[in-house]
Amino acid sequence: MARVHFANVSKRYGDVAAVDDLSLEVADGELLVLLGPSGCGKTTALRMVAGLEEVTEGSLMIGDDLVNDVDPKDRDVAMVFQSYALYPHMSVAKNIEFPLRQRKIETAERKQRALEAATTLGLEDLMDRKPGQLSGGQRQRVALARAIVRDPRVFLMDEPLSNLDAKLRVQTRGDIVALQRRLGTTTLYVTHDQVEAMTMGHRIAVMQGGRLQQVAAPQDLYERPANTFVATFLGSPGMNLIPARRQGDELVTPSGSLVVPAELSGIAPGEVTLGARPESLSLGTEGLRATVSLVEMLGAETQVHCKLEGGTTLVVRQGHDQVRPDLGHSVLVSVDPSSLHAFDAATGDRIEGSQ
Ligand code: ATP
């Protein structure tokens, strides 16, 4: 086992910086999730650790070894792909054994270790089948068994659940977490799915446009986002942003004013972007004037979209027992002042001292 350390790592394709000056350490035994939208550079970062992409600049360490120029096969990492990448003509047993065969481990030990890995993943009764005779979930478990069979220093997982249906995804997510916690193998896990990131990671590193935005434990990331990108990317739906201006003791918006809460007393007069999670908003008898533009009933909760004067739409999360407003009606959106966030209106960075 080992830590993985990116020190000012960049990867450029011509003019495109797929990964731009990334400094990040995955601790020994940690499951760190790289999270971000399509094209943010997360797969490129993972592939550099695997040795499938060259590092343009900076140093990449696995354990105490600088691996920039180390051959992929000598890095002692195992990768699990979205596409499973199993050999279709080989049995499950042969697929799982494959990394040991490559390392010329003798037959008896190979078979025993493959059976142990298969048993860990509940595959011991499927050893003679070919991948084509397995379900998607079983195929991904074979890929996981092949990754754990040689006890690598690091697991690299690239959206391994994307091809599974919703129910199986939740189950396999739990299986991977349990396996990682039990083996304690350092793991770098790439996904664009924030629910996956929140439920699986010891920590989450959020990327956008090749740059690291924030790295923190899931709850910290949710409660103290470093900027408006992280605030709106995490959460379903994400944080609401409200353009405002501080004037004296008031936060003035086109739809009415809020009193500056004690938590935000440090923000300077002038433009500010306020942030409020859907669960910190409610419909009441005071607050910002808005018109109901959409009501989405999701069973246990209802999401009410409210359009403020000035054009901003806020999503309010209601419990199923609350009165649902009618479409097109005027409402007042009240904001829980103690859970209001504040961001710099120009840069989007969190204003320290807020929350
Ligand atoms: P996705 O989730 O869609 O795979 P990602 O966050 O993993 O996205 P990357 O695949 O790492 O993103 O790509 C990051 C950026 O680098 C993108 O703008 C992409 O177009 C660019 N890129 C990736 N590979 C190459 C390549 N071989 N040549 C040129 N540009 C590339």
CSV table of C-alpha atoms and ligand atoms in Angstrom, one decimal, residues 11 13-14 16-19 36-45 47 53 158-159 190-192 210, ligand 1:
chain,number,residue,atom,x,y,z
A,11,LYS,CA,-0.9,17.4,-18.7
A,13,TYR,CA,-2.4,18.3,-25.4
A,14,GLY,CA,-1.1,21.1,-27.6
A,16,VAL,CA,-5.3,22.3,-24.0
A,17,ALA,CA,-4.4,21.9,-20.4
A,18,ALA,CA,-6.4,18.7,-19.6
A,19,VAL,CA,-4.9,18.8,-16.0
A,36,GLY,CA,-16.3,16.8,-11.8
A,37,PRO,CA,-18.3,17.4,-15.0
A,38,SER,CA,-17.3,15.8,-18.4
A,39,GLY,CA,-14.0,17.1,-19.7
A,40,CYS,CA,-12.8,18.4,-16.3
A,41,GLY,CA,-9.6,16.3,-16.5
A,42,LYS,CA,-10.4,13.6,-13.9
A,43,THR,CA,-9.8,10.7,-16.3
A,44,THR,CA,-6.5,12.2,-17.5
A,45,ALA,CA,-5.3,12.5,-13.9
A,47,ARG,CA,-4.5,7.7,-16.4
A,53,GLU,CA,-0.7,9.2,-20.2
A,158,ASP,CA,-12.7,5.0,-13.7
A,159,GLU,CA,-16.5,5.3,-13.5
A,190,VAL,CA,-13.2,8.9,-10.8
A,191,THR,CA,-16.9,9.8,-11.2
A,192,HIS,CA,-19.1,12.6,-12.4
A,210,GLY,CA,-8.4,20.9,-15.5
B,1,ATP,P1,-15.2,12.5,-19.1
B,1,ATP,O1,-16.0,12.3,-17.8
B,1,ATP,O2,-16.1,13.0,-20.2
B,1,ATP,O3,-14.4,11.3,-19.5
B,1,ATP,P2,-13.0,13.9,-17.9
B,1,ATP,O4,-13.2,14.8,-16.8
B,1,ATP,O5,-12.5,12.5,-17.5
B,1,ATP,O6,-14.2,13.7,-18.8
B,1,ATP,P3,-10.7,14.0,-19.6
B,1,ATP,O7,-11.0,12.8,-20.4
B,1,ATP,O8,-9.6,13.9,-18.6
B,1,ATP,O9,-12.0,14.6,-18.9
B,1,ATP,O10,-10.3,15.2,-20.6
B,1,ATP,C1,-9.9,16.5,-20.1
B,1,ATP,C2,-9.7,17.4,-21.3
B,1,ATP,O11,-8.6,17.0,-22.1
B,1,ATP,C3,-10.9,17.5,-22.3
B,1,ATP,O12,-11.0,18.8,-22.7
B,1,ATP,C4,-10.5,16.6,-23.4
B,1,ATP,O13,-11.1,17.0,-24.6
B,1,ATP,C5,-9.0,16.8,-23.5
B,1,ATP,N1,-8.3,15.5,-23.9
B,1,ATP,C6,-8.3,14.3,-23.3
B,1,ATP,N2,-7.6,13.4,-24.0
B,1,ATP,C7,-7.1,14.1,-25.1
B,1,ATP,C8,-6.2,13.7,-26.2
B,1,ATP,N3,-5.7,12.5,-26.4
B,1,ATP,N4,-5.9,14.7,-27.1
B,1,ATP,C9,-6.4,16.0,-27.0
B,1,ATP,N5,-7.2,16.4,-26.0
B,1,ATP,C10,-7.5,15.5,-25.0
